[in-house]
Structures are given as structure tokens and as C-alpha cells.
Amino acid sequence: MELLQLYYFMQVAKKENMSQVAKELHIAQPSLSQTIKRLENELDTPLFDRHGKHLQLNEYGQIVERYCQHIFTSLENIRSEIADLKGINNSTVSLKIQAASSLLPDLLKTFRQRHPDIHFMISQSTNDQTFPNECDLTLYASLQANNDDYLLLKERLVAVLPVHHPLASKEHIALKDLKDDLFISLDPKSNLYELLHYYCRQCHFEPNIHLYSDNPNTFRELLTLGMDVALIPEITWKQDIYPNLVIKPIEDINCFRYIYLHWQKDQYQDGATKALAQHIIDYFKQITKLSPQAS
């Protein structure tokens, strides 16, 4: 078994199309096909189910893919750790933001004050808990607690209402009292959408979502129109609420989300990544200390 074989295999597994991979790797398709075939012959089993030009990993191929991921992660770790020891790492950290995006400017500002030579590659998505291998760190939110990643914050959800809403003058509200209201939500792949549906179902109704957005900033701007209601995180979003809206605690059900920091456990962390991870942890510890609602 050769590394080149395994590399070609991983590219085909990712793209699921032999022609596309051959074009991207600048090799002849027959040569690529023969390489994959030699690997299958060596393992004495087919690794793909073939449907015309479309290839899909079968159960044997999934085993090979799992071990190949470890192999290529280890190879990258070798390069990274040696470069780190030599002091020649490029000091660039990739960070994926899936939650608490409004905190990002201040978080990075305070980090840059301490580490001006470290650079960032930032990507943002509302997709729930997808962890691309190319990102060093991922900040995400979850409905459930877990022991796999570092818990940064347990955060209460609150209701946001227009100032003219019939319940706006109450100190607390029941989530069930919003069953006839129109809601604003992030897109259906987002954690906030999952949270909204989960807690509304706990109160025996489905939310009537009037507006969707895949962008948290657009979501916040839509709230300012004062037409609809929403559930939002109390701490990480509260600073973005405008005067013509009111925030109300929910009394009939405990609504929480958990914010985690994720990194690949088998991936070597260079000094820059370790520094940013520790800064994020310390930053959220400070938030927890300053916010009595946090836990």
C-alpha cells in the first residue's frame, strides 16, 4: 500500500467522481482508475459502489477512509510539530464561527493586543455542528450538553418582543403564550432554529415562522422591524438589541443552549492555535464572571 494510492483514494472518496478528481490532480483518468483498482486488488475487495460516473464509498471503503484520515492527520502533525519546534510555523489560525458571532470582534481585538503577530482565517456558518478538518478551532452551540468538547458557556434563551406587544409590560412570560405569534428564525440548518422548535414542542405547539435568514446580522436587523417575536441567547446576543424591543425571561420552561469550543483531538496544535484556544476559554470565563445569568 502506497501513500499516493491512499491520497488518490481519499480524493475520489471526497469528490465521488473519477473524472473530476483526475482533472483536478492533472493526471489521466485511466491512470487514476488503475491506481484505485490496484488498491482494491491489494485489499481483495471493492471500496466503492459504482453508479455510472458516480462513486460512493461502501462499508469497506468507509473503513479505509477512517484509517486514511488518521494517516494523513499524522503526516500533517509531523510537519506542524517540526515547524513549531524550529519556530518557522506561519502563525496563522483558522477559526470557524457557528455561534456567538457578535462577540468575535471584541474577542479578536483583545487577542491581537497580546499576540499581534498571529494571523487569522475566519469562516462563519449557521450550520449545526459540522467540523471541517481544515479548521483549527470551531465555536459552536448545542441543544444538549456533551463531554466531547470544551464547554464555554451554558446560556439561557429569552423572548424578544416588540414594545407594542400585549405581553411587553409583563415581567416574565410563558413560551406557550406566544403560540399564536409570528416568529423570526435563522435558517433550518441552524442551532437557533433547532432550539426554537425543540422548546416550542415542549410547550405543545409548533412555531409559526414568518421570516428566515441564514445571516445572524440580517436576523438582528429583521428584529428591529418590530413585527415578529423570537427566541435569542440572553448573553451573547443581548448587546445587539435595540430600544424598540423588549427582552422577557421565560417562566414556564427552562430554555438553555451550550456553547462549545471544538478542535480535532488527534491534530497537533501549534503555539498560535493553543494561544487562541486559551484566549477564547479565558474570554468566556470573564463573560461568565460578569453575567449572573451565565453558568
PDB file of C-alpha atoms in Angstrom:
ATOM      1  CA  MET A   1       0.000   0.000   0.000  1.00  0.00           C
ATOM      2  CA  GLU A   2       1.459   3.364  -1.037  1.00  0.00           C
ATOM      3  CA  LEU A   3       0.706   6.856   0.233  1.00  0.00           C
ATOM      4  CA  LEU A   4      -0.054   8.032  -3.292  1.00  0.00           C
ATOM      5  CA  GLN A   5      -2.672   5.290  -3.631  1.00  0.00           C
ATOM      6  CA  LEU A   6      -4.276   6.329  -0.374  1.00  0.00           C
ATOM      7  CA  TYR A   7      -4.171  10.013  -1.318  1.00  0.00           C
ATOM      8  CA  TYR A   8      -5.895   9.323  -4.631  1.00  0.00           C
ATOM      9  CA  PHE A   9      -8.425   7.141  -2.825  1.00  0.00           C
ATOM     10  CA  MET A  10      -9.254   9.960  -0.388  1.00  0.00           C
ATOM     11  CA  GLN A  11      -9.746  12.449  -3.210  1.00  0.00           C
ATOM     12  CA  VAL A  12     -12.116  10.108  -5.044  1.00  0.00           C
ATOM     13  CA  ALA A  13     -13.993   9.388  -1.802  1.00  0.00           C
ATOM     14  CA  LYS A  14     -14.433  13.128  -1.298  1.00  0.00           C
ATOM     15  CA  LYS A  15     -15.498  14.052  -4.840  1.00  0.00           C
ATOM     16  CA  GLU A  16     -17.291  10.785  -5.727  1.00  0.00           C
ATOM     17  CA  ASN A  17     -16.346  11.318  -9.356  1.00  0.00           C
ATOM     18  CA  MET A  18     -13.258   9.855 -11.034  1.00  0.00           C
ATOM     19  CA  SER A  19     -13.202  12.318 -13.951  1.00  0.00           C
ATOM     20  CA  GLN A  20     -13.361  15.357 -11.701  1.00  0.00           C
ATOM     21  CA  VAL A  21     -10.546  14.104  -9.469  1.00  0.00           C
ATOM     22  CA  ALA A  22      -8.330  13.251 -12.446  1.00  0.00           C
ATOM     23  CA  LYS A  23      -8.849  16.739 -13.851  1.00  0.00           C
ATOM     24  CA  GLU A  24      -8.064  18.430 -10.519  1.00  0.00           C
ATOM     25  CA  LEU A  25      -4.949  16.293  -9.971  1.00  0.00           C
ATOM     26  CA  HIS A  26      -3.795  16.785 -13.586  1.00  0.00           C
ATOM     27  CA  ILE A  27      -3.470  13.074 -14.252  1.00  0.00           C
ATOM     28  CA  ALA A  28      -5.058  10.814 -16.858  1.00  0.00           C
ATOM     29  CA  GLN A  29      -8.289   9.199 -15.739  1.00  0.00           C
ATOM     30  CA  PRO A  30      -7.176   5.669 -16.753  1.00  0.00           C
ATOM     31  CA  SER A  31      -4.092   6.091 -14.559  1.00  0.00           C
ATOM     32  CA  LEU A  32      -6.250   7.177 -11.608  1.00  0.00           C
ATOM     33  CA  SER A  33      -8.670   4.290 -12.172  1.00  0.00           C
ATOM     34  CA  GLN A  34      -5.809   1.800 -12.278  1.00  0.00           C
ATOM     35  CA  THR A  35      -4.370   3.171  -9.025  1.00  0.00           C
ATOM     36  CA  ILE A  36      -7.702   2.742  -7.247  1.00  0.00           C
ATOM     37  CA  LYS A  37      -8.098  -0.722  -8.778  1.00  0.00           C
ATOM     38  CA  ARG A  38      -4.646  -1.795  -7.502  1.00  0.00           C
ATOM     39  CA  LEU A  39      -5.634  -0.701  -4.013  1.00  0.00           C
ATOM     40  CA  GLU A  40      -8.862  -2.698  -4.235  1.00  0.00           C
ATOM     41  CA  ASN A  41      -6.958  -5.752  -5.519  1.00  0.00           C
ATOM     42  CA  GLU A  42      -4.469  -5.458  -2.681  1.00  0.00           C
ATOM     43  CA  LEU A  43      -7.312  -5.388  -0.138  1.00  0.00           C
ATOM     44  CA  ASP A  44      -9.192  -8.056  -2.087  1.00  0.00           C
ATOM     45  CA  THR A  45     -12.443  -6.084  -2.020  1.00  0.00           C
ATOM     46  CA  PRO A  46     -14.170  -3.246  -3.905  1.00  0.00           C
ATOM     47  CA  LEU A  47     -14.178   0.039  -1.994  1.00  0.00           C
ATOM     48  CA  PHE A  48     -16.839   1.892  -3.972  1.00  0.00           C
ATOM     49  CA  ASP A  49     -20.343   1.231  -5.197  1.00  0.00           C
ATOM     50  CA  ARG A  50     -20.416   2.414  -8.807  1.00  0.00           C
ATOM     51  CA  HIS A  51     -23.480   4.083 -10.307  1.00  0.00           C
ATOM     52  CA  GLY A  52     -22.406   5.220 -13.754  1.00  0.00           C
ATOM     53  CA  LYS A  53     -19.901   8.052 -13.229  1.00  0.00           C
ATOM     54  CA  HIS A  54     -20.937   8.436  -9.603  1.00  0.00           C
ATOM     55  CA  LEU A  55     -18.900   6.591  -6.983  1.00  0.00           C
ATOM     56  CA  GLN A  56     -19.943   6.057  -3.393  1.00  0.00           C
ATOM     57  CA  LEU A  57     -17.944   4.504  -0.585  1.00  0.00           C
ATOM     58  CA  ASN A  58     -19.226   1.115   0.501  1.00  0.00           C
ATOM     59  CA  GLU A  59     -18.771  -0.285   4.018  1.00  0.00           C
ATOM     60  CA  TYR A  60     -15.238  -1.478   3.196  1.00  0.00           C
ATOM     61  CA  GLY A  61     -14.306   1.861   1.707  1.00  0.00           C
ATOM     62  CA  GLN A  62     -15.555   3.636   4.831  1.00  0.00           C
ATOM     63  CA  ILE A  63     -13.102   1.576   6.908  1.00  0.00           C
ATOM     64  CA  VAL A  64     -10.230   2.571   4.622  1.00  0.00           C
ATOM     65  CA  GLU A  65     -11.322   6.230   4.725  1.00  0.00           C
ATOM     66  CA  ARG A  66     -11.363   6.252   8.527  1.00  0.00           C
ATOM     67  CA  TYR A  67      -7.800   4.952   8.773  1.00  0.00           C
ATOM     68  CA  CYS A  68      -6.592   7.203   5.962  1.00  0.00           C
ATOM     69  CA  GLN A  69      -7.849  10.227   7.871  1.00  0.00           C
ATOM     70  CA  HIS A  70      -5.648   9.225  10.796  1.00  0.00           C
ATOM     71  CA  ILE A  71      -2.687   8.592   8.493  1.00  0.00           C
ATOM     72  CA  PHE A  72      -2.827  11.965   6.764  1.00  0.00           C
ATOM     73  CA  THR A  73      -3.544  13.801  10.004  1.00  0.00           C
ATOM     74  CA  SER A  74      -0.437  12.189  11.489  1.00  0.00           C
ATOM     75  CA  LEU A  75       1.655  13.220   8.468  1.00  0.00           C
ATOM     76  CA  GLU A  76       0.460  16.807   8.800  1.00  0.00           C
ATOM     77  CA  ASN A  77       1.159  16.677  12.530  1.00  0.00           C
ATOM     78  CA  ILE A  78       4.764  15.685  11.783  1.00  0.00           C
ATOM     79  CA  ARG A  79       5.247  18.748   9.574  1.00  0.00           C
ATOM     80  CA  SER A  80       3.482  21.076  12.019  1.00  0.00           C
ATOM     81  CA  GLU A  81       5.323  19.923  15.126  1.00  0.00           C
ATOM     82  CA  ILE A  82       8.755  20.073  13.476  1.00  0.00           C
ATOM     83  CA  ALA A  83       7.985  23.532  12.083  1.00  0.00           C
ATOM     84  CA  ASP A  84       6.770  24.620  15.526  1.00  0.00           C
ATOM     85  CA  LEU A  85       9.968  23.336  17.147  1.00  0.00           C
ATOM     86  CA  LYS A  86      12.051  25.195  14.572  1.00  0.00           C
ATOM     87  CA  GLY A  87       9.974  28.336  15.125  1.00  0.00           C
ATOM     88  CA  ILE A  88       9.026  28.583  11.455  1.00  0.00           C
ATOM     89  CA  ASN A  89       5.259  27.985  11.648  1.00  0.00           C
ATOM     90  CA  ASN A  90       3.320  30.630   9.762  1.00  0.00           C
ATOM     91  CA  SER A  91       1.350  31.623  12.904  1.00  0.00           C
ATOM     92  CA  THR A  92      -1.997  31.509  11.109  1.00  0.00           C
ATOM     93  CA  VAL A  93      -5.034  30.060  12.907  1.00  0.00           C
ATOM     94  CA  SER A  94      -8.250  29.028  11.157  1.00  0.00           C
ATOM     95  CA  LEU A  95     -11.396  29.609  13.191  1.00  0.00           C
ATOM     96  CA  LYS A  96     -14.940  28.603  12.238  1.00  0.00           C
ATOM     97  CA  ILE A  97     -17.751  30.519  13.930  1.00  0.00           C
ATOM     98  CA  GLN A  98     -21.122  28.798  14.258  1.00  0.00           C
ATOM     99  CA  ALA A  99     -22.287  30.652  17.377  1.00  0.00           C
ATOM    100  CA  ALA A 100     -21.697  33.874  19.354  1.00  0.00           C
ATOM    101  CA  SER A 101     -20.551  35.720  16.221  1.00  0.00           C
ATOM    102  CA  SER A 102     -21.374  39.111  17.751  1.00  0.00           C
ATOM    103  CA  LEU A 103     -18.569  38.565  20.281  1.00  0.00           C
ATOM    104  CA  LEU A 104     -15.962  37.908  17.594  1.00  0.00           C
ATOM    105  CA  PRO A 105     -14.728  41.495  17.006  1.00  0.00           C
ATOM    106  CA  ASP A 106     -14.015  42.128  20.685  1.00  0.00           C
ATOM    107  CA  LEU A 107     -12.600  38.636  21.197  1.00  0.00           C
ATOM    108  CA  LEU A 108     -10.122  39.042  18.335  1.00  0.00           C
ATOM    109  CA  LYS A 109      -9.300  42.626  19.291  1.00  0.00           C
ATOM    110  CA  THR A 110      -8.254  41.609  22.794  1.00  0.00           C
ATOM    111  CA  PHE A 111      -6.303  38.651  21.404  1.00  0.00           C
ATOM    112  CA  ARG A 112      -4.430  40.819  18.888  1.00  0.00           C
ATOM    113  CA  GLN A 113      -3.381  43.162  21.674  1.00  0.00           C
ATOM    114  CA  ARG A 114      -1.477  40.254  23.229  1.00  0.00           C
ATOM    115  CA  HIS A 115      -0.425  38.433  20.042  1.00  0.00           C
ATOM    116  CA  PRO A 116      -0.023  40.975  17.212  1.00  0.00           C
ATOM    117  CA  ASP A 117       1.969  38.556  15.024  1.00  0.00           C
ATOM    118  CA  ILE A 118      -0.692  35.844  14.834  1.00  0.00           C
ATOM    119  CA  HIS A 119      -2.974  35.909  11.785  1.00  0.00           C
ATOM    120  CA  PHE A 120      -6.494  34.542  11.316  1.00  0.00           C
ATOM    121  CA  MET A 121      -8.594  32.777   8.718  1.00  0.00           C
ATOM    122  CA  ILE A 122     -12.210  33.238   9.831  1.00  0.00           C
ATOM    123  CA  SER A 123     -15.214  31.448   8.347  1.00  0.00           C
ATOM    124  CA  GLN A 124     -18.793  31.736   9.519  1.00  0.00           C
ATOM    125  CA  SER A 125     -21.760  29.406   9.183  1.00  0.00           C
ATOM    126  CA  THR A 126     -25.052  28.795  10.964  1.00  0.00           C
ATOM    127  CA  ASN A 127     -24.901  25.077  10.133  1.00  0.00           C
ATOM    128  CA  ASP A 128     -25.288  22.980  13.239  1.00  0.00           C
ATOM    129  CA  GLN A 129     -22.157  21.140  14.426  1.00  0.00           C
ATOM    130  CA  THR A 130     -20.205  20.444  11.291  1.00  0.00           C
ATOM    131  CA  PHE A 131     -16.485  20.360  11.960  1.00  0.00           C
ATOM    132  CA  PRO A 132     -14.362  20.718   8.823  1.00  0.00           C
ATOM    133  CA  ASN A 133     -10.908  19.173   9.234  1.00  0.00           C
ATOM    134  CA  GLU A 134      -9.256  22.215   7.675  1.00  0.00           C
ATOM    135  CA  CYS A 135     -10.271  24.435  10.623  1.00  0.00           C
ATOM    136  CA  ASP A 136      -8.080  24.509  13.710  1.00  0.00           C
ATOM    137  CA  LEU A 137     -10.895  25.636  16.039  1.00  0.00           C
ATOM    138  CA  THR A 138     -14.685  25.721  15.834  1.00  0.00           C
ATOM    139  CA  LEU A 139     -17.017  27.707  18.085  1.00  0.00           C
ATOM    140  CA  TYR A 140     -20.497  26.156  18.088  1.00  0.00           C
ATOM    141  CA  ALA A 141     -23.732  25.899  20.062  1.00  0.00           C
ATOM    142  CA  SER A 142     -25.650  22.778  21.046  1.00  0.00           C
ATOM    143  CA  LEU A 143     -29.027  21.900  22.477  1.00  0.00           C
ATOM    144  CA  GLN A 144     -27.516  19.104  24.561  1.00  0.00           C
ATOM    145  CA  ALA A 145     -24.532  19.013  26.880  1.00  0.00           C
ATOM    146  CA  ASN A 146     -21.668  16.736  25.822  1.00  0.00           C
ATOM    147  CA  ASN A 147     -18.256  15.666  27.069  1.00  0.00           C
ATOM    148  CA  ASP A 148     -16.501  15.696  23.694  1.00  0.00           C
ATOM    149  CA  ASP A 149     -15.586  19.390  23.539  1.00  0.00           C
ATOM    150  CA  TYR A 150     -14.730  22.251  25.891  1.00  0.00           C
ATOM    151  CA  LEU A 151     -17.822  23.851  27.447  1.00  0.00           C
ATOM    152  CA  LEU A 152     -17.509  27.639  27.312  1.00  0.00           C
ATOM    153  CA  LEU A 153     -20.957  28.764  28.415  1.00  0.00           C
ATOM    154  CA  LYS A 154     -24.384  27.493  29.415  1.00  0.00           C
ATOM    155  CA  GLU A 155     -26.674  30.270  28.221  1.00  0.00           C
ATOM    156  CA  ARG A 156     -30.341  30.952  28.817  1.00  0.00           C
ATOM    157  CA  LEU A 157     -32.676  31.774  25.912  1.00  0.00           C
ATOM    158  CA  VAL A 158     -35.102  34.672  26.283  1.00  0.00           C
ATOM    159  CA  ALA A 159     -38.027  36.017  24.289  1.00  0.00           C
ATOM    160  CA  VAL A 160     -37.712  39.244  22.290  1.00  0.00           C
ATOM    161  CA  LEU A 161     -40.950  41.166  21.697  1.00  0.00           C
ATOM    162  CA  PRO A 162     -41.876  44.451  20.005  1.00  0.00           C
ATOM    163  CA  VAL A 163     -42.594  47.186  22.553  1.00  0.00           C
ATOM    164  CA  HIS A 164     -46.252  47.268  21.458  1.00  0.00           C
ATOM    165  CA  HIS A 165     -46.747  43.521  22.046  1.00  0.00           C
ATOM    166  CA  PRO A 166     -49.587  42.688  24.509  1.00  0.00           C
ATOM    167  CA  LEU A 167     -47.112  40.858  26.757  1.00  0.00           C
ATOM    168  CA  ALA A 168     -44.446  43.580  26.667  1.00  0.00           C
ATOM    169  CA  SER A 169     -45.399  45.009  30.060  1.00  0.00           C
ATOM    170  CA  LYS A 170     -45.116  41.666  31.898  1.00  0.00           C
ATOM    171  CA  GLU A 171     -42.012  40.892  33.936  1.00  0.00           C
ATOM    172  CA  HIS A 172     -41.968  37.258  32.788  1.00  0.00           C
ATOM    173  CA  ILE A 173     -43.848  35.439  30.038  1.00  0.00           C
ATOM    174  CA  ALA A 174     -44.787  31.860  29.269  1.00  0.00           C
ATOM    175  CA  LEU A 175     -43.476  30.480  25.981  1.00  0.00           C
ATOM    176  CA  LYS A 176     -46.867  28.871  25.364  1.00  0.00           C
ATOM    177  CA  ASP A 177     -48.407  32.373  25.292  1.00  0.00           C
ATOM    178  CA  LEU A 178     -46.524  33.012  22.029  1.00  0.00           C
ATOM    179  CA  LYS A 179     -48.120  30.104  20.170  1.00  0.00           C
ATOM    180  CA  ASP A 180     -50.256  32.459  18.032  1.00  0.00           C
ATOM    181  CA  ASP A 181     -47.406  34.881  17.251  1.00  0.00           C
ATOM    182  CA  LEU A 182     -45.254  35.086  14.152  1.00  0.00           C
ATOM    183  CA  PHE A 183     -41.587  34.198  14.733  1.00  0.00           C
ATOM    184  CA  ILE A 184     -38.302  35.165  13.102  1.00  0.00           C
ATOM    185  CA  SER A 185     -35.666  32.421  12.911  1.00  0.00           C
ATOM    186  CA  LEU A 186     -32.316  31.587  11.456  1.00  0.00           C
ATOM    187  CA  ASP A 187     -32.368  29.012   8.652  1.00  0.00           C
ATOM    188  CA  PRO A 188     -33.471  25.401   9.291  1.00  0.00           C
ATOM    189  CA  LYS A 189     -29.872  24.117   9.433  1.00  0.00           C
ATOM    190  CA  SER A 190     -29.017  26.406  12.334  1.00  0.00           C
ATOM    191  CA  ASN A 191     -28.806  25.622  16.015  1.00  0.00           C
ATOM    192  CA  LEU A 192     -31.147  28.512  16.867  1.00  0.00           C
ATOM    193  CA  TYR A 193     -33.833  27.007  14.612  1.00  0.00           C
ATOM    194  CA  GLU A 194     -33.406  23.639  16.342  1.00  0.00           C
ATOM    195  CA  LEU A 195     -33.677  25.292  19.751  1.00  0.00           C
ATOM    196  CA  LEU A 196     -36.809  27.225  18.817  1.00  0.00           C
ATOM    197  CA  HIS A 197     -38.606  24.121  17.577  1.00  0.00           C
ATOM    198  CA  TYR A 198     -37.459  21.955  20.471  1.00  0.00           C
ATOM    199  CA  TYR A 199     -38.667  24.284  23.217  1.00  0.00           C
ATOM    200  CA  CYS A 200     -41.915  25.183  21.458  1.00  0.00           C
ATOM    201  CA  ARG A 201     -42.681  21.471  21.109  1.00  0.00           C
ATOM    202  CA  GLN A 202     -42.026  21.071  24.824  1.00  0.00           C
ATOM    203  CA  CYS A 203     -44.873  23.572  25.216  1.00  0.00           C
ATOM    204  CA  HIS A 204     -47.068  21.597  22.764  1.00  0.00           C
ATOM    205  CA  PHE A 205     -47.042  23.887  19.736  1.00  0.00           C
ATOM    206  CA  GLU A 206     -45.140  24.436  16.504  1.00  0.00           C
ATOM    207  CA  PRO A 207     -43.725  27.947  15.988  1.00  0.00           C
ATOM    208  CA  ASN A 208     -45.241  29.884  13.094  1.00  0.00           C
ATOM    209  CA  ILE A 209     -42.046  31.153  11.454  1.00  0.00           C
ATOM    210  CA  HIS A 210     -42.743  34.177   9.298  1.00  0.00           C
ATOM    211  CA  LEU A 211     -39.189  35.106   8.296  1.00  0.00           C
ATOM    212  CA  TYR A 212     -35.983  33.074   7.912  1.00  0.00           C
ATOM    213  CA  SER A 213     -32.425  34.317   7.476  1.00  0.00           C
ATOM    214  CA  ASP A 214     -29.136  32.465   7.072  1.00  0.00           C
ATOM    215  CA  ASN A 215     -27.250  35.501   8.359  1.00  0.00           C
ATOM    216  CA  PRO A 216     -27.272  36.408  12.074  1.00  0.00           C
ATOM    217  CA  ASN A 217     -26.750  40.110  11.328  1.00  0.00           C
ATOM    218  CA  THR A 218     -29.744  40.142   8.976  1.00  0.00           C
ATOM    219  CA  PHE A 219     -31.736  38.273  11.607  1.00  0.00           C
ATOM    220  CA  ARG A 220     -30.985  41.021  14.143  1.00  0.00           C
ATOM    221  CA  GLU A 221     -31.939  43.734  11.660  1.00  0.00           C
ATOM    222  CA  LEU A 222     -35.237  41.981  10.931  1.00  0.00           C
ATOM    223  CA  LEU A 223     -35.999  42.013  14.641  1.00  0.00           C
ATOM    224  CA  THR A 224     -35.776  45.801  14.670  1.00  0.00           C
ATOM    225  CA  LEU A 225     -38.755  45.997  12.327  1.00  0.00           C
ATOM    226  CA  GLY A 226     -40.849  45.300  15.412  1.00  0.00           C
ATOM    227  CA  MET A 227     -43.250  42.944  13.652  1.00  0.00           C
ATOM    228  CA  ASP A 228     -42.412  39.495  14.991  1.00  0.00           C
ATOM    229  CA  VAL A 229     -41.075  37.697  18.074  1.00  0.00           C
ATOM    230  CA  ALA A 230     -38.029  35.489  18.531  1.00  0.00           C
ATOM    231  CA  LEU A 231     -36.028  33.395  20.955  1.00  0.00           C
ATOM    232  CA  ILE A 232     -32.455  34.629  21.320  1.00  0.00           C
ATOM    233  CA  PRO A 233     -29.440  33.823  23.529  1.00  0.00           C
ATOM    234  CA  GLU A 234     -29.529  36.140  26.529  1.00  0.00           C
ATOM    235  CA  ILE A 235     -25.834  36.934  26.921  1.00  0.00           C
ATOM    236  CA  THR A 236     -24.127  36.664  23.545  1.00  0.00           C
ATOM    237  CA  TRP A 237     -26.922  38.464  21.655  1.00  0.00           C
ATOM    238  CA  LYS A 238     -28.299  40.902  24.210  1.00  0.00           C
ATOM    239  CA  GLN A 239     -25.870  43.670  23.285  1.00  0.00           C
ATOM    240  CA  ASP A 240     -27.361  43.836  19.785  1.00  0.00           C
ATOM    241  CA  ILE A 241     -30.966  44.527  20.819  1.00  0.00           C
ATOM    242  CA  TYR A 242     -32.410  47.937  20.010  1.00  0.00           C
ATOM    243  CA  PRO A 243     -34.570  50.224  22.208  1.00  0.00           C
ATOM    244  CA  ASN A 244     -37.861  49.449  20.415  1.00  0.00           C
ATOM    245  CA  LEU A 245     -37.692  45.806  21.550  1.00  0.00           C
ATOM    246  CA  VAL A 246     -38.134  44.257  24.981  1.00  0.00           C
ATOM    247  CA  ILE A 247     -36.463  41.152  26.419  1.00  0.00           C
ATOM    248  CA  LYS A 248     -38.555  38.858  28.581  1.00  0.00           C
ATOM    249  CA  PRO A 249     -37.439  35.844  30.648  1.00  0.00           C
ATOM    250  CA  ILE A 250     -39.448  32.669  30.033  1.00  0.00           C
ATOM    251  CA  GLU A 251     -41.074  31.209  33.134  1.00  0.00           C
ATOM    252  CA  ASP A 252     -42.895  28.042  32.054  1.00  0.00           C
ATOM    253  CA  ILE A 253     -39.840  26.145  30.733  1.00  0.00           C
ATOM    254  CA  ASN A 254     -36.073  26.330  31.199  1.00  0.00           C
ATOM    255  CA  CYS A 255     -34.565  27.212  27.825  1.00  0.00           C
ATOM    256  CA  PHE A 256     -30.796  26.871  27.508  1.00  0.00           C
ATOM    257  CA  ARG A 257     -28.096  26.321  24.937  1.00  0.00           C
ATOM    258  CA  TYR A 258     -24.471  25.235  25.387  1.00  0.00           C
ATOM    259  CA  ILE A 259     -21.550  26.930  23.640  1.00  0.00           C
ATOM    260  CA  TYR A 260     -18.503  24.747  22.982  1.00  0.00           C
ATOM    261  CA  LEU A 261     -15.011  25.072  21.582  1.00  0.00           C
ATOM    262  CA  HIS A 262     -14.066  22.175  19.311  1.00  0.00           C
ATOM    263  CA  TRP A 263     -10.709  21.055  17.931  1.00  0.00           C
ATOM    264  CA  GLN A 264      -9.580  17.818  16.304  1.00  0.00           C
ATOM    265  CA  LYS A 265      -8.242  15.738  19.170  1.00  0.00           C
ATOM    266  CA  ASP A 266      -5.746  13.851  17.002  1.00  0.00           C
ATOM    267  CA  GLN A 267      -4.447  17.004  15.295  1.00  0.00           C
ATOM    268  CA  TYR A 268      -1.291  18.715  16.523  1.00  0.00           C
ATOM    269  CA  GLN A 269      -1.900  22.222  17.870  1.00  0.00           C
ATOM    270  CA  ASP A 270       0.878  24.700  17.223  1.00  0.00           C
ATOM    271  CA  GLY A 271       1.643  27.584  19.556  1.00  0.00           C
ATOM    272  CA  ALA A 272      -0.653  30.023  17.744  1.00  0.00           C
ATOM    273  CA  THR A 273      -3.641  27.675  17.911  1.00  0.00           C
ATOM    274  CA  LYS A 274      -3.024  26.909  21.583  1.00  0.00           C
ATOM    275  CA  ALA A 275      -2.796  30.627  22.346  1.00  0.00           C
ATOM    276  CA  LEU A 276      -6.099  31.421  20.620  1.00  0.00           C
ATOM    277  CA  ALA A 277      -7.881  28.440  22.205  1.00  0.00           C
ATOM    278  CA  GLN A 278      -6.765  29.558  25.667  1.00  0.00           C
ATOM    279  CA  HIS A 279      -7.795  33.153  24.952  1.00  0.00           C
ATOM    280  CA  ILE A 280     -11.286  32.031  23.894  1.00  0.00           C
ATOM    281  CA  ILE A 281     -11.600  29.957  27.078  1.00  0.00           C
ATOM    282  CA  ASP A 282     -10.449  32.891  29.254  1.00  0.00           C
ATOM    283  CA  TYR A 283     -12.716  35.322  27.388  1.00  0.00           C
ATOM    284  CA  PHE A 284     -15.804  33.217  28.101  1.00  0.00           C
ATOM    285  CA  LYS A 285     -14.746  32.718  31.720  1.00  0.00           C
ATOM    286  CA  GLN A 286     -14.780  36.509  32.059  1.00  0.00           C
ATOM    287  CA  ILE A 287     -18.249  36.672  30.480  1.00  0.00           C
ATOM    288  CA  THR A 288     -19.461  34.058  32.934  1.00  0.00           C
ATOM    289  CA  LYS A 289     -17.995  36.036  35.825  1.00  0.00           C
ATOM    290  CA  LEU A 290     -19.635  39.316  34.704  1.00  0.00           C
ATOM    291  CA  SER A 291     -23.035  37.805  33.828  1.00  0.00           C
ATOM    292  CA  PRO A 292     -25.020  36.398  36.748  1.00  0.00           C
ATOM    293  CA  GLN A 293     -27.315  34.589  34.262  1.00  0.00           C
ATOM    294  CA  ALA A 294     -24.428  32.536  32.879  1.00  0.00           C
ATOM    295  CA  SER A 295     -23.376  29.205  34.295  1.00  0.00           C
TER     296      SER A 295
END
